[in-house]
Amino acid sequence: KELITAVDGKVNEQEKKRRLKEVYSRTDSKSIMRMKSGQMFAKEDLIRGRKLLHDGALQLKNSAGRLKDVHAMLLSDVLVFLQEKDQKYVFASLDQRSTVISLHNLIVREVANEERGLFLITAGTDRPEMVEVLASSKEERNTWRAIIQDAMNCMEKDEDEGVPSETEEDRKQQQNRTKEIRGEQPRVIVDMCGTGHTAPCYC
């Protein structure tokens, strides 16, 4: 039984590698996205030291409340949203917000009045940025949330074991800021929802 599980895991890993290469090959080489941190994320960054953990169809909600179909790619340390254009993938456009989201200091919350929805809130910055995504069903939403949370936990474990990341001082500052954001969570979501939401947004 353990052997079967190990074989299944290996097959699944190979399938994810194949899938990532497939998406990479279809991504427009000119497409680039600025992350919230200011770092630029290009096609090559999809495969640069990263593994595909999960992917599938989701929808992004813009500030006007309109939905955009996207293909979501959860990689080792980032969540990437792609859209199809001229039979190629490009980084999705969403108002002035980034569609390449770091898992560092990410807060994931369910949308109170939408059972298929998730809020993805980038903390650790002076101005938190929020993206609302919708899955095809409540079950699919729960799957995404669980896998994203697992990926975030793995990153924290790696950092605890001494994998190089930011400096200790930077990490403490970001952790403190994350705690502040979590403490302000209900107010932050109300403020950031602002226009474009007729229903109240709360945790």
PDB file of C-alpha atoms in Angstrom:
ATOM      1  CA  LYS A   1       0.000   0.000   0.000  1.00  0.00           C
ATOM      2  CA  GLU A   2       2.843   2.396   0.864  1.00  0.00           C
ATOM      3  CA  LEU A   3       4.516   1.549  -2.443  1.00  0.00           C
ATOM      4  CA  ILE A   4       1.319   2.342  -4.354  1.00  0.00           C
ATOM      5  CA  THR A   5       1.016   5.662  -2.517  1.00  0.00           C
ATOM      6  CA  ALA A   6       4.639   6.505  -3.330  1.00  0.00           C
ATOM      7  CA  VAL A   7       4.150   5.637  -7.007  1.00  0.00           C
ATOM      8  CA  ASP A   8       0.953   7.701  -7.179  1.00  0.00           C
ATOM      9  CA  GLY A   9       2.781  10.625  -5.593  1.00  0.00           C
ATOM     10  CA  LYS A  10       5.608  10.360  -8.132  1.00  0.00           C
ATOM     11  CA  VAL A  11       3.152  10.203 -11.041  1.00  0.00           C
ATOM     12  CA  ASN A  12       1.309  13.237  -9.668  1.00  0.00           C
ATOM     13  CA  GLU A  13       4.581  15.154  -9.321  1.00  0.00           C
ATOM     14  CA  GLN A  14       5.573  14.342 -12.905  1.00  0.00           C
ATOM     15  CA  GLU A  15       2.141  15.420 -14.132  1.00  0.00           C
ATOM     16  CA  LYS A  16       2.535  18.777 -12.368  1.00  0.00           C
ATOM     17  CA  LYS A  17       5.970  19.265 -13.944  1.00  0.00           C
ATOM     18  CA  ARG A  18       4.502  18.511 -17.364  1.00  0.00           C
ATOM     19  CA  ARG A  19       1.591  20.854 -16.717  1.00  0.00           C
ATOM     20  CA  LEU A  20       3.864  23.715 -15.655  1.00  0.00           C
ATOM     21  CA  LYS A  21       6.003  23.299 -18.782  1.00  0.00           C
ATOM     22  CA  GLU A  22       2.850  23.293 -20.904  1.00  0.00           C
ATOM     23  CA  VAL A  23       1.580  26.562 -19.404  1.00  0.00           C
ATOM     24  CA  TYR A  24       5.072  28.064 -19.599  1.00  0.00           C
ATOM     25  CA  SER A  25       5.331  27.234 -23.308  1.00  0.00           C
ATOM     26  CA  ARG A  26       1.968  28.920 -23.962  1.00  0.00           C
ATOM     27  CA  THR A  27       2.806  32.080 -22.001  1.00  0.00           C
ATOM     28  CA  ASP A  28       3.655  35.189 -24.025  1.00  0.00           C
ATOM     29  CA  SER A  29       7.343  36.001 -23.546  1.00  0.00           C
ATOM     30  CA  LYS A  30       6.552  39.745 -23.604  1.00  0.00           C
ATOM     31  CA  SER A  31       4.054  39.527 -20.761  1.00  0.00           C
ATOM     32  CA  ILE A  32       5.319  40.880 -17.428  1.00  0.00           C
ATOM     33  CA  MET A  33       3.690  41.821 -14.116  1.00  0.00           C
ATOM     34  CA  ARG A  34       4.823  44.082 -11.287  1.00  0.00           C
ATOM     35  CA  MET A  35       4.266  42.461  -7.900  1.00  0.00           C
ATOM     36  CA  LYS A  36       3.059  44.414  -4.867  1.00  0.00           C
ATOM     37  CA  SER A  37       6.658  44.509  -3.598  1.00  0.00           C
ATOM     38  CA  GLY A  38       7.746  46.260  -6.798  1.00  0.00           C
ATOM     39  CA  GLN A  39       9.539  43.174  -8.112  1.00  0.00           C
ATOM     40  CA  MET A  40       8.927  42.387 -11.780  1.00  0.00           C
ATOM     41  CA  PHE A  41       7.659  38.878 -12.591  1.00  0.00           C
ATOM     42  CA  ALA A  42       8.196  37.578 -16.130  1.00  0.00           C
ATOM     43  CA  LYS A  43       7.520  34.354 -18.007  1.00  0.00           C
ATOM     44  CA  GLU A  44      10.897  32.875 -16.971  1.00  0.00           C
ATOM     45  CA  ASP A  45       9.990  33.313 -13.309  1.00  0.00           C
ATOM     46  CA  LEU A  46       7.227  30.704 -13.659  1.00  0.00           C
ATOM     47  CA  ILE A  47       9.819  27.927 -13.720  1.00  0.00           C
ATOM     48  CA  ARG A  48      12.794  29.547 -11.975  1.00  0.00           C
ATOM     49  CA  GLY A  49      13.213  27.300  -8.927  1.00  0.00           C
ATOM     50  CA  ARG A  50       9.453  26.890  -8.541  1.00  0.00           C
ATOM     51  CA  LYS A  51       7.119  23.899  -8.484  1.00  0.00           C
ATOM     52  CA  LEU A  52       3.463  23.764  -9.464  1.00  0.00           C
ATOM     53  CA  LEU A  53       1.308  22.829  -6.480  1.00  0.00           C
ATOM     54  CA  HIS A  54      -2.177  23.302  -7.938  1.00  0.00           C
ATOM     55  CA  ASP A  55      -3.862  24.958 -10.899  1.00  0.00           C
ATOM     56  CA  GLY A  56      -7.329  25.470 -12.305  1.00  0.00           C
ATOM     57  CA  ALA A  57     -10.007  27.885 -13.469  1.00  0.00           C
ATOM     58  CA  LEU A  58     -11.056  30.753 -11.189  1.00  0.00           C
ATOM     59  CA  GLN A  59     -12.671  34.157 -11.618  1.00  0.00           C
ATOM     60  CA  LEU A  60     -11.342  37.530 -10.480  1.00  0.00           C
ATOM     61  CA  LYS A  61     -13.727  40.299  -9.437  1.00  0.00           C
ATOM     62  CA  ASN A  62     -12.751  43.834 -10.438  1.00  0.00           C
ATOM     63  CA  SER A  63     -13.625  47.054  -8.606  1.00  0.00           C
ATOM     64  CA  ALA A  64     -16.815  47.418 -10.661  1.00  0.00           C
ATOM     65  CA  GLY A  65     -17.975  43.947  -9.605  1.00  0.00           C
ATOM     66  CA  ARG A  66     -17.426  42.359 -13.020  1.00  0.00           C
ATOM     67  CA  LEU A  67     -15.907  38.881 -13.228  1.00  0.00           C
ATOM     68  CA  LYS A  68     -12.929  37.843 -15.345  1.00  0.00           C
ATOM     69  CA  ASP A  69     -12.162  34.207 -16.194  1.00  0.00           C
ATOM     70  CA  VAL A  70      -8.559  33.324 -15.357  1.00  0.00           C
ATOM     71  CA  HIS A  71      -6.292  30.326 -15.027  1.00  0.00           C
ATOM     72  CA  ALA A  72      -4.749  30.234 -11.544  1.00  0.00           C
ATOM     73  CA  MET A  73      -1.330  28.693 -10.891  1.00  0.00           C
ATOM     74  CA  LEU A  74      -0.278  28.081  -7.296  1.00  0.00           C
ATOM     75  CA  LEU A  75       3.507  27.782  -7.312  1.00  0.00           C
ATOM     76  CA  SER A  76       5.952  27.228  -4.441  1.00  0.00           C
ATOM     77  CA  ASP A  77       5.879  30.830  -3.219  1.00  0.00           C
ATOM     78  CA  VAL A  78       3.459  32.757  -5.447  1.00  0.00           C
ATOM     79  CA  LEU A  79      -0.080  32.596  -6.784  1.00  0.00           C
ATOM     80  CA  VAL A  80      -0.278  33.605 -10.457  1.00  0.00           C
ATOM     81  CA  PHE A  81      -3.387  34.512 -12.452  1.00  0.00           C
ATOM     82  CA  LEU A  82      -3.207  34.173 -16.242  1.00  0.00           C
ATOM     83  CA  GLN A  83      -5.721  35.037 -18.948  1.00  0.00           C
ATOM     84  CA  GLU A  84      -5.897  33.865 -22.543  1.00  0.00           C
ATOM     85  CA  LYS A  85      -5.149  36.330 -25.316  1.00  0.00           C
ATOM     86  CA  ASP A  86      -4.657  35.322 -28.961  1.00  0.00           C
ATOM     87  CA  GLN A  87      -4.299  31.659 -27.922  1.00  0.00           C
ATOM     88  CA  LYS A  88      -1.503  32.559 -25.503  1.00  0.00           C
ATOM     89  CA  TYR A  89      -1.394  33.150 -21.763  1.00  0.00           C
ATOM     90  CA  VAL A  90      -0.601  36.604 -20.387  1.00  0.00           C
ATOM     91  CA  PHE A  91      -0.627  37.856 -16.812  1.00  0.00           C
ATOM     92  CA  ALA A  92      -4.203  38.856 -16.036  1.00  0.00           C
ATOM     93  CA  SER A  93      -5.097  42.541 -15.741  1.00  0.00           C
ATOM     94  CA  LEU A  94      -7.125  43.644 -12.715  1.00  0.00           C
ATOM     95  CA  ASP A  95      -7.558  47.394 -12.273  1.00  0.00           C
ATOM     96  CA  GLN A  96      -4.206  48.591 -10.874  1.00  0.00           C
ATOM     97  CA  ARG A  97      -3.644  45.499  -8.745  1.00  0.00           C
ATOM     98  CA  SER A  98      -1.012  42.821  -9.229  1.00  0.00           C
ATOM     99  CA  THR A  99      -2.115  39.367 -10.351  1.00  0.00           C
ATOM    100  CA  VAL A 100       1.103  37.730  -9.184  1.00  0.00           C
ATOM    101  CA  ILE A 101       0.668  37.414  -5.425  1.00  0.00           C
ATOM    102  CA  SER A 102       3.430  36.416  -3.023  1.00  0.00           C
ATOM    103  CA  LEU A 103       2.498  33.848  -0.379  1.00  0.00           C
ATOM    104  CA  HIS A 104       4.663  35.751   2.127  1.00  0.00           C
ATOM    105  CA  ASN A 105       2.366  37.540   4.611  1.00  0.00           C
ATOM    106  CA  LEU A 106      -0.707  36.544   2.614  1.00  0.00           C
ATOM    107  CA  ILE A 107      -4.013  36.458   4.485  1.00  0.00           C
ATOM    108  CA  VAL A 108      -6.762  34.228   3.046  1.00  0.00           C
ATOM    109  CA  ARG A 109     -10.353  34.815   4.142  1.00  0.00           C
ATOM    110  CA  GLU A 110     -13.727  33.505   3.015  1.00  0.00           C
ATOM    111  CA  VAL A 111     -16.200  36.043   1.619  1.00  0.00           C
ATOM    112  CA  ALA A 112     -19.098  36.207   4.076  1.00  0.00           C
ATOM    113  CA  ASN A 113     -21.857  36.743   1.513  1.00  0.00           C
ATOM    114  CA  GLU A 114     -20.434  34.546  -1.291  1.00  0.00           C
ATOM    115  CA  GLU A 115     -19.843  30.857  -0.547  1.00  0.00           C
ATOM    116  CA  ARG A 116     -17.613  30.441  -3.621  1.00  0.00           C
ATOM    117  CA  GLY A 117     -15.412  33.432  -2.835  1.00  0.00           C
ATOM    118  CA  LEU A 118     -12.059  34.118  -1.184  1.00  0.00           C
ATOM    119  CA  PHE A 119     -10.317  37.358  -0.247  1.00  0.00           C
ATOM    120  CA  LEU A 120      -6.545  37.289  -0.825  1.00  0.00           C
ATOM    121  CA  ILE A 121      -5.016  40.093   1.229  1.00  0.00           C
ATOM    122  CA  THR A 122      -1.358  41.056   0.872  1.00  0.00           C
ATOM    123  CA  ALA A 123      -0.148  42.239   4.280  1.00  0.00           C
ATOM    124  CA  GLY A 124       3.385  43.237   5.281  1.00  0.00           C
ATOM    125  CA  THR A 125       3.141  46.517   3.338  1.00  0.00           C
ATOM    126  CA  ASP A 126       2.053  50.057   4.174  1.00  0.00           C
ATOM    127  CA  ARG A 127      -0.985  49.677   1.949  1.00  0.00           C
ATOM    128  CA  PRO A 128      -2.608  46.223   2.019  1.00  0.00           C
ATOM    129  CA  GLU A 129      -3.917  45.029  -1.337  1.00  0.00           C
ATOM    130  CA  MET A 130      -6.933  42.762  -1.675  1.00  0.00           C
ATOM    131  CA  VAL A 131      -8.043  40.531  -4.536  1.00  0.00           C
ATOM    132  CA  GLU A 132     -11.386  38.719  -4.563  1.00  0.00           C
ATOM    133  CA  VAL A 133     -11.539  35.378  -6.383  1.00  0.00           C
ATOM    134  CA  LEU A 134     -14.455  33.053  -7.058  1.00  0.00           C
ATOM    135  CA  ALA A 135     -14.297  29.294  -7.587  1.00  0.00           C
ATOM    136  CA  SER A 136     -16.864  27.185  -9.439  1.00  0.00           C
ATOM    137  CA  SER A 137     -18.303  25.799  -6.186  1.00  0.00           C
ATOM    138  CA  LYS A 138     -17.998  25.994  -2.415  1.00  0.00           C
ATOM    139  CA  GLU A 139     -16.080  22.697  -2.425  1.00  0.00           C
ATOM    140  CA  GLU A 140     -13.611  23.991  -5.005  1.00  0.00           C
ATOM    141  CA  ARG A 141     -13.194  27.177  -2.955  1.00  0.00           C
ATOM    142  CA  ASN A 142     -12.398  25.087   0.125  1.00  0.00           C
ATOM    143  CA  THR A 143      -9.854  23.042  -1.842  1.00  0.00           C
ATOM    144  CA  TRP A 144      -8.050  26.171  -2.997  1.00  0.00           C
ATOM    145  CA  ARG A 145      -8.019  27.649   0.488  1.00  0.00           C
ATOM    146  CA  ALA A 146      -6.597  24.457   2.021  1.00  0.00           C
ATOM    147  CA  ILE A 147      -3.850  24.075  -0.597  1.00  0.00           C
ATOM    148  CA  ILE A 148      -2.848  27.752  -0.373  1.00  0.00           C
ATOM    149  CA  GLN A 149      -2.692  27.470   3.416  1.00  0.00           C
ATOM    150  CA  ASP A 150      -0.555  24.308   3.163  1.00  0.00           C
ATOM    151  CA  ALA A 151       1.849  26.096   0.804  1.00  0.00           C
ATOM    152  CA  MET A 152       2.124  29.047   3.200  1.00  0.00           C
ATOM    153  CA  ASN A 153       2.797  26.682   6.122  1.00  0.00           C
ATOM    154  CA  CYS A 154       5.544  24.927   4.137  1.00  0.00           C
ATOM    155  CA  MET A 155       7.197  28.282   3.428  1.00  0.00           C
ATOM    156  CA  GLU A 156       7.129  29.221   7.118  1.00  0.00           C
ATOM    157  CA  LYS A 157       8.610  25.812   8.017  1.00  0.00           C
ATOM    158  CA  ASP A 158      11.430  26.287   5.496  1.00  0.00           C
ATOM    159  CA  GLU A 159      12.208  29.713   6.946  1.00  0.00           C
ATOM    160  CA  ASP A 160      12.229  28.315  10.492  1.00  0.00           C
ATOM    161  CA  GLU A 161      14.775  25.716   9.382  1.00  0.00           C
ATOM    162  CA  GLY A 162      17.114  28.421   8.141  1.00  0.00           C
ATOM    163  CA  VAL A 163      16.376  28.690   4.448  1.00  0.00           C
ATOM    164  CA  PRO A 164      17.686  32.152   3.406  1.00  0.00           C
ATOM    165  CA  SER A 165      15.011  34.763   2.853  1.00  0.00           C
ATOM    166  CA  GLU A 166      14.836  38.363   3.984  1.00  0.00           C
ATOM    167  CA  THR A 167      16.923  39.694   6.881  1.00  0.00           C
ATOM    168  CA  GLU A 168      15.829  38.951  10.436  1.00  0.00           C
ATOM    169  CA  GLU A 169      14.911  42.609  10.988  1.00  0.00           C
ATOM    170  CA  ASP A 170      12.816  42.742   7.805  1.00  0.00           C
ATOM    171  CA  ARG A 171      11.054  39.546   8.779  1.00  0.00           C
ATOM    172  CA  LYS A 172      10.208  40.875  12.254  1.00  0.00           C
ATOM    173  CA  GLN A 173       8.856  44.096  10.759  1.00  0.00           C
ATOM    174  CA  GLN A 174       6.707  42.172   8.286  1.00  0.00           C
ATOM    175  CA  GLN A 175       5.460  39.799  10.984  1.00  0.00           C
ATOM    176  CA  ASN A 176       4.492  42.740  13.204  1.00  0.00           C
ATOM    177  CA  ARG A 177       2.740  44.420  10.298  1.00  0.00           C
ATOM    178  CA  THR A 178       0.891  41.188   9.496  1.00  0.00           C
ATOM    179  CA  LYS A 179      -0.323  40.959  13.090  1.00  0.00           C
ATOM    180  CA  GLU A 180      -1.538  44.565  12.879  1.00  0.00           C
ATOM    181  CA  ILE A 181      -3.386  43.856   9.641  1.00  0.00           C
ATOM    182  CA  ARG A 182      -4.988  40.729  11.089  1.00  0.00           C
ATOM    183  CA  GLY A 183      -6.115  42.756  14.085  1.00  0.00           C
ATOM    184  CA  GLU A 184      -7.643  45.353  11.770  1.00  0.00           C
ATOM    185  CA  GLN A 185      -9.125  42.712   9.450  1.00  0.00           C
ATOM    186  CA  PRO A 186     -12.851  43.622   9.559  1.00  0.00           C
ATOM    187  CA  ARG A 187     -12.139  47.336   9.073  1.00  0.00           C
ATOM    188  CA  VAL A 188      -9.602  46.718   6.295  1.00  0.00           C
ATOM    189  CA  ILE A 189     -12.060  44.643   4.259  1.00  0.00           C
ATOM    190  CA  VAL A 190     -14.826  47.202   4.652  1.00  0.00           C
ATOM    191  CA  ASP A 191     -12.480  50.030   3.637  1.00  0.00           C
ATOM    192  CA  MET A 192     -11.065  48.185   0.653  1.00  0.00           C
ATOM    193  CA  CYS A 193     -14.397  46.993  -0.634  1.00  0.00           C
ATOM    194  CA  GLY A 194     -15.645  50.572  -0.774  1.00  0.00           C
ATOM    195  CA  THR A 195     -17.307  51.132  -4.126  1.00  0.00           C
ATOM    196  CA  GLY A 196     -18.330  48.285  -6.371  1.00  0.00           C
ATOM    197  CA  HIS A 197     -19.900  46.203  -3.590  1.00  0.00           C
ATOM    198  CA  THR A 198     -23.550  46.607  -2.821  1.00  0.00           C
ATOM    199  CA  ALA A 199     -23.461  43.953  -0.097  1.00  0.00           C
ATOM    200  CA  PRO A 200     -21.463  44.511   3.112  1.00  0.00           C
ATOM    201  CA  CYS A 201     -18.017  42.940   3.215  1.00  0.00           C
ATOM    202  CA  TYR A 202     -16.950  41.489   6.520  1.00  0.00           C
ATOM    203  CA  CYS A 203     -15.211  38.457   7.982  1.00  0.00           C
TER     204      CYS A 203
END
